[in-house]
């Protein structure tokens, strides 16, 4: 299976931000993110103990972001890095960011369902 970034369906869009997602890669989902500096995922994880329980594997094309784990440790990921983010984290964008990640579809769907609920409550 192969696809072009532009063929991945847009699932979320706001000024300076776009998220494309496609399930069906075995038991994985691919997500291509474009996020502005200052994006903090923590408020969107309300209801999930303020952390994401889904692991992610990915590659950073541009920018910098930090994963902050439940035990307080942090990892900085920047352009050119291949990464693995273990379950039990949140993230903050430190420099405008473009990255792709692959995540287990079941766990990601649970997280995104919660994110959709929190965003609806904020609107």
XYZ file of N, CA, C and O in Angstrom:
492
model
N 0.842 -1.172 0.000
C 0.000 0.000 0.000
C 0.891 1.241 0.000
O 1.901 1.279 0.692
N 0.507 2.226 -0.768
C 1.196 3.503 -0.741
C 0.179 4.594 -0.998
O -0.888 4.356 -1.565
N 0.531 5.798 -0.555
C -0.344 6.944 -0.769
C 0.473 8.219 -0.706
O 1.535 8.229 -0.088
N -0.015 9.232 -1.332
C 0.604 10.544 -1.254
C -0.034 11.296 -0.086
O -1.198 11.083 0.231
N 0.764 12.155 0.539
C 0.266 12.937 1.679
C -1.062 13.618 1.324
O -2.013 13.601 2.107
N -1.137 14.192 0.145
C -2.332 14.923 -0.268
C -3.560 14.027 -0.394
O -4.684 14.504 -0.397
N -3.351 12.709 -0.502
C -4.466 11.771 -0.616
C -4.968 11.283 0.741
O -5.995 10.607 0.814
N -4.242 11.619 1.801
C -4.679 11.238 3.150
C -5.787 12.205 3.553
O -5.591 13.429 3.496
N -6.965 11.719 3.947
C -8.087 12.606 4.272
C -7.790 13.567 5.432
O -7.193 13.174 6.433
N -8.191 14.817 5.255
C -8.086 15.819 6.323
C -9.169 15.508 7.352
O -10.345 15.389 7.010
N -8.754 15.362 8.614
C -9.712 15.057 9.689
C -9.857 16.215 10.667
O -10.806 16.247 11.452
N -8.916 17.169 10.622
C -8.992 18.322 11.512
C -8.228 19.463 10.862
O -7.138 19.261 10.329
N -8.822 20.665 10.905
C -8.153 21.809 10.305
C -8.541 23.070 11.056
O -9.702 23.237 11.448
N -7.562 23.932 11.284
C -7.757 25.227 11.922
C -6.659 26.138 11.381
O -5.728 25.657 10.719
N -6.721 27.425 11.665
C -5.657 28.309 11.170
C -4.269 27.826 11.619
O -4.025 27.594 12.799
N -3.381 27.614 10.647
C -2.019 27.179 10.930
C -1.880 25.707 11.285
O -0.798 25.249 11.614
N -2.971 24.952 11.228
C -2.948 23.549 11.655
C -3.751 22.683 10.699
O -4.819 23.074 10.243
N -3.189 21.522 10.384
C -3.917 20.537 9.587
C -3.495 19.147 10.039
O -2.340 18.913 10.369
N -4.461 18.257 10.076
C -4.194 16.876 10.479
C -4.873 15.962 9.467
O -6.066 16.077 9.211
N -4.069 15.086 8.875
C -4.566 14.108 7.901
C -4.409 12.724 8.516
O -3.387 12.449 9.135
N -5.400 11.865 8.352
C -5.352 10.547 8.995
C -5.962 9.486 8.093
O -6.992 9.715 7.452
N -5.313 8.311 8.086
C -5.808 7.180 7.300
C -5.570 5.889 8.070
O -4.432 5.531 8.351
N -6.650 5.221 8.427
C -6.559 3.901 9.049
C -6.434 2.859 7.937
O -6.485 3.182 6.754
N -6.254 1.608 8.331
C -6.255 0.530 7.360
C -4.881 0.084 6.906
O -4.762 -0.620 5.909
N -3.852 0.482 7.622
C -2.499 0.010 7.324
C -2.215 -1.132 8.289
O -1.561 -0.949 9.311
N -2.783 -2.281 8.015
C -2.740 -3.372 8.986
C -3.545 -2.923 10.189
O -4.668 -2.459 10.061
N -2.969 -2.995 11.353
C -3.658 -2.533 12.567
C -3.193 -1.138 12.955
O -3.374 -0.705 14.089
N -2.592 -0.416 11.994
C -2.042 0.909 12.273
C -2.775 1.995 11.490
O -3.388 1.729 10.457
N -2.654 3.224 12.012
C -3.172 4.420 11.356
C -2.001 5.357 11.114
O -1.146 5.535 11.982
N -1.943 5.952 9.929
C -0.927 6.962 9.629
C -1.578 8.330 9.796
O -2.726 8.541 9.404
N -0.835 9.253 10.413
C -1.320 10.617 10.606
C -0.204 11.573 10.203
O 0.935 11.427 10.638
N -0.540 12.551 9.348
C 0.398 13.599 8.972
C -0.085 14.875 9.621
O -1.219 15.296 9.420
N 0.786 15.493 10.434
C 0.428 16.689 11.199
C 1.207 17.906 10.708
O 2.392 17.795 10.414
N 0.549 19.041 10.690
C 1.186 20.345 10.527
C 0.632 21.196 11.652
O -0.560 21.498 11.682
N 1.505 21.563 12.617
C 1.056 22.231 13.837
C 1.892 23.471 14.121
O 3.113 23.446 13.957
N 1.252 24.550 14.602
C 2.005 25.762 14.907
C 2.683 25.704 16.280
O 2.244 24.965 17.181
N 3.739 26.503 16.403
C 4.424 26.660 17.686
C 3.403 27.010 18.766
O 2.470 27.773 18.523
N 3.569 26.415 19.944
C 2.684 26.694 21.068
C 1.567 25.691 21.241
O 0.887 25.698 22.264
N 1.350 24.828 20.245
C 0.310 23.810 20.387
C 0.634 22.918 21.579
O 1.735 22.387 21.681
N -0.322 22.795 22.494
C -0.166 21.967 23.694
C -1.296 20.952 23.680
O -2.467 21.317 23.721
N -0.957 19.683 23.630
C -1.969 18.621 23.565
C -2.645 18.358 24.907
O -3.707 17.750 24.956
N -2.035 18.808 25.999
C -2.522 18.470 27.341
C -4.004 18.771 27.552
O -4.734 17.897 28.030
N -4.497 19.974 27.221
C -5.924 20.238 27.448
C -6.850 19.288 26.684
O -7.965 19.012 27.127
N -6.385 18.776 25.547
C -7.204 17.870 24.738
C -7.256 16.459 25.311
O -8.039 15.628 24.867
N -6.412 16.192 26.302
C -6.357 14.861 26.914
C -7.135 14.807 28.224
O -7.086 13.800 28.934
N -7.875 15.882 28.519
C -8.748 15.896 29.695
C -9.716 14.715 29.571
O -10.277 14.479 28.509
N -9.855 13.954 30.632
C -10.710 12.769 30.583
C -9.912 11.496 30.348
O -10.429 10.401 30.477
N -8.635 11.662 29.999
C -7.741 10.513 29.815
C -6.576 10.623 30.805
O -5.439 10.276 30.483
N -6.856 11.144 31.986
C -5.814 11.391 32.993
C -4.739 12.333 32.466
O -3.582 12.248 32.855
N -5.134 13.228 31.559
C -4.238 14.217 30.962
C -3.020 13.602 30.277
O -1.952 14.205 30.230
N -3.180 12.384 29.764
C -2.088 11.786 28.991
C -2.655 10.923 27.873
O -3.798 10.501 27.909
N -1.814 10.704 26.900
C -2.159 9.856 25.757
C -1.644 8.448 26.032
O -0.455 8.264 26.301
N -2.535 7.476 25.961
C -2.150 6.087 26.239
C -1.804 5.310 24.959
O -1.634 4.102 24.994
N -1.647 6.031 23.857
C -1.349 5.407 22.570
C 0.135 5.587 22.227
O 0.637 6.708 22.256
N 0.831 4.519 21.865
C 2.212 4.679 21.408
C 2.239 5.220 19.974
O 1.296 5.015 19.207
N 3.321 5.934 19.645
C 3.467 6.510 18.310
C 4.889 6.285 17.815
O 5.846 6.452 18.566
N 5.018 5.950 16.523
C 6.303 5.850 15.844
C 6.254 6.864 14.717
O 5.253 6.940 14.000
N 7.305 7.659 14.527
C 7.211 8.664 13.483
C 8.517 9.272 13.043
O 9.603 8.835 13.436
N 8.375 10.318 12.215
C 9.515 11.042 11.650
C 9.161 12.526 11.608
O 8.060 12.898 11.173
N 10.127 13.370 12.021
C 9.935 14.817 12.032
C 10.550 15.409 10.755
O 11.746 15.291 10.518
N 9.722 16.069 9.940
C 10.199 16.730 8.724
C 10.710 18.133 9.020
O 11.726 18.562 8.486
N 9.957 18.869 9.849
C 10.308 20.252 10.201
C 9.879 20.507 11.630
O 8.875 19.970 12.088
N 10.624 21.373 12.316
C 10.200 21.853 13.613
C 10.742 21.078 14.798
O 11.620 20.215 14.655
N 10.191 21.413 15.970
C 10.615 20.805 17.231
C 9.392 20.625 18.124
O 8.546 21.523 18.219
N 9.325 19.455 18.784
C 8.336 19.295 19.842
C 8.841 18.384 20.930
O 9.793 17.644 20.757
N 8.200 18.528 22.092
C 8.597 17.791 23.288
C 7.493 16.827 23.687
O 6.322 17.195 23.739
N 7.903 15.607 24.007
C 7.004 14.670 24.673
C 7.327 14.743 26.150
O 8.487 14.719 26.544
N 6.297 14.869 26.959
C 6.435 14.918 28.410
C 5.709 13.693 28.945
O 4.509 13.522 28.720
N 6.461 12.835 29.633
C 5.918 11.563 30.112
C 5.384 11.683 31.533
O 5.732 12.610 32.269
N 4.539 10.734 31.903
C 3.900 10.744 33.218
C 4.895 10.829 34.365
O 4.584 11.390 35.412
N 6.101 10.289 34.186
C 7.090 10.323 35.267
C 7.867 11.637 35.295
O 8.795 11.803 36.081
N 7.502 12.598 34.428
C 8.136 13.907 34.415
C 9.292 14.035 33.441
O 9.769 15.141 33.185
N 9.763 12.922 32.875
C 10.854 13.015 31.907
C 10.332 13.620 30.605
O 9.138 13.532 30.294
N 11.255 14.255 29.886
C 10.912 14.882 28.616
C 11.877 14.421 27.535
O 13.043 14.151 27.816
N 11.364 14.342 26.313
C 12.199 14.059 25.149
C 11.923 15.133 24.109
O 10.768 15.457 23.845
N 12.984 15.679 23.540
C 12.873 16.685 22.505
C 13.085 16.009 21.155
O 14.069 15.287 20.964
N 12.156 16.211 20.240
C 12.256 15.666 18.893
C 12.329 16.828 17.912
O 11.572 17.788 18.035
N 13.248 16.736 16.937
C 13.412 17.820 15.983
C 13.593 17.271 14.576
O 13.727 16.061 14.386
N 13.584 18.185 13.602
C 13.684 17.802 12.191
C 14.791 16.777 11.981
O 15.898 16.930 12.483
N 14.449 15.710 11.269
C 15.393 14.645 10.964
C 15.337 13.481 11.926
O 15.938 12.445 11.667
N 14.606 13.630 13.027
C 14.518 12.553 14.026
C 13.436 11.537 13.677
O 12.327 11.903 13.291
N 13.780 10.274 13.833
C 12.813 9.183 13.861
C 12.519 8.975 15.335
O 13.429 9.016 16.159
N 11.256 8.776 15.702
C 10.952 8.690 17.125
C 9.973 7.576 17.467
O 9.225 7.091 16.625
N 10.015 7.212 18.730
C 9.012 6.358 19.369
C 8.593 7.073 20.638
O 9.446 7.467 21.444
N 7.298 7.279 20.802
C 6.754 7.872 22.023
C 5.921 6.805 22.720
O 4.925 6.326 22.174
N 6.357 6.431 23.901
C 5.663 5.392 24.657
C 4.332 5.917 25.206
O 4.139 7.127 25.316
N 3.416 5.033 25.557
C 2.153 5.459 26.163
C 2.411 6.223 27.459
O 3.422 6.014 28.132
N 1.478 7.125 27.795
C 1.581 7.912 29.018
C 2.350 9.193 28.784
O 3.341 9.471 29.442
N 1.879 10.025 27.841
C 2.591 11.248 27.493
C 1.624 12.347 27.093
O 0.452 12.100 26.850
N 2.154 13.537 27.005
C 1.529 14.652 26.316
C 2.633 15.284 25.473
O 3.774 14.826 25.517
N 2.303 16.314 24.699
C 3.325 16.935 23.843
C 3.026 18.417 23.664
O 1.865 18.839 23.697
N 4.108 19.172 23.472
C 4.025 20.610 23.233
C 4.922 20.939 22.040
O 6.066 20.488 21.983
N 4.399 21.742 21.107
C 5.152 22.144 19.923
C 5.987 23.374 20.262
O 5.448 24.408 20.646
N 7.314 23.257 20.114
C 8.226 24.358 20.423
C 8.615 25.173 19.189
O 9.088 26.298 19.320
N 8.450 24.609 17.998
C 8.726 25.306 16.739
C 7.791 24.704 15.698
O 7.592 23.487 15.685
N 7.196 25.551 14.842
C 6.240 25.055 13.835
C 6.689 23.689 13.338
O 7.863 23.488 13.026
N 5.724 22.763 13.240
C 6.040 21.352 13.137
C 5.321 20.672 11.980
O 4.134 20.921 11.744
N 6.046 19.800 11.285
C 5.469 18.882 10.297
C 6.049 17.512 10.606
O 7.272 17.342 10.635
N 5.170 16.537 10.858
C 5.647 15.183 11.128
C 4.602 14.158 10.741
O 3.435 14.477 10.551
N 5.063 12.940 10.604
C 4.186 11.807 10.313
C 4.355 10.810 11.445
O 5.447 10.661 11.987
N 3.249 10.190 11.834
C 3.372 9.118 12.820
C 2.452 7.959 12.464
O 1.505 8.097 11.695
N 2.819 6.820 13.017
C 2.069 5.580 12.845
C 1.701 5.101 14.233
O 2.558 5.032 15.116
N 0.421 4.798 14.436
C -0.081 4.442 15.761
C -1.080 3.301 15.638
O -1.780 3.188 14.617
N -1.187 2.472 16.681
C -2.202 1.411 16.658
C -3.603 2.036 16.529
O -3.963 2.935 17.290
N -4.352 1.571 15.550
C -5.649 2.162 15.236
C -6.593 2.168 16.428
O -7.242 3.190 16.702
N -6.697 1.080 17.163
C -7.644 0.992 18.273
C -7.352 2.045 19.339
O -8.252 2.803 19.737
N -6.101 2.127 19.787
C -5.747 3.081 20.834
C -5.874 4.524 20.341
O -6.361 5.401 21.051
N -5.439 4.778 19.095
C -5.543 6.132 18.555
C -6.999 6.560 18.434
O -7.342 7.704 18.739
N -7.874 5.664 18.022
C -9.299 5.989 17.905
C -9.878 6.379 19.261
O -10.701 7.300 19.354
N -9.466 5.710 20.323
C -9.935 6.061 21.668
C -9.487 7.468 22.047
O -10.269 8.266 22.563
N -8.220 7.769 21.769
C -7.692 9.101 22.094
C -8.402 10.162 21.266
O -8.834 11.196 21.799
N -8.549 9.934 19.969
C -9.179 10.932 19.101
C -10.648 11.136 19.427
O -11.168 12.243 19.301
N -11.325 10.097 19.864
C -12.714 10.236 20.305
C -12.793 11.187 21.497
O -13.669 12.052 21.570
N -11.862 11.045 22.414
C -11.817 11.943 23.577
C -11.481 13.368 23.135
O -12.096 14.325 23.617
N -10.517 13.525 22.222
C -10.144 14.846 21.727
C -11.358 15.528 21.083
O -11.628 16.695 21.344
N -12.102 14.796 20.264
C -13.300 15.358 19.628
C -14.303 15.824 20.681
O -14.895 16.900 20.551
N -14.485 15.037 21.723
C -15.419 15.391 22.804
C -14.964 16.663 23.525
O -15.763 17.575 23.749
N -13.688 16.744 23.862
C -13.157 17.908 24.564
C -13.277 19.146 23.683
O -13.674 20.226 24.150
N -12.959 19.016 22.399
C -13.060 20.174 21.492
C -14.502 20.642 21.356
O -14.755 21.855 21.295
N -15.451 19.723 21.326
C -16.872 20.103 21.250
C -17.285 20.861 22.512
O -18.041 21.829 22.434
N -16.787 20.423 23.661
C -17.091 21.113 24.924
C -16.486 22.505 24.963
O -17.055 23.411 25.565
N -15.322 22.684 24.335
C -14.640 23.984 24.320
C -15.295 24.980 23.359
O -15.142 26.177 23.531
N -16.004 24.454 22.353
C -16.598 25.317 21.314
C -17.805 26.082 21.807
O -18.433 25.828 22.744
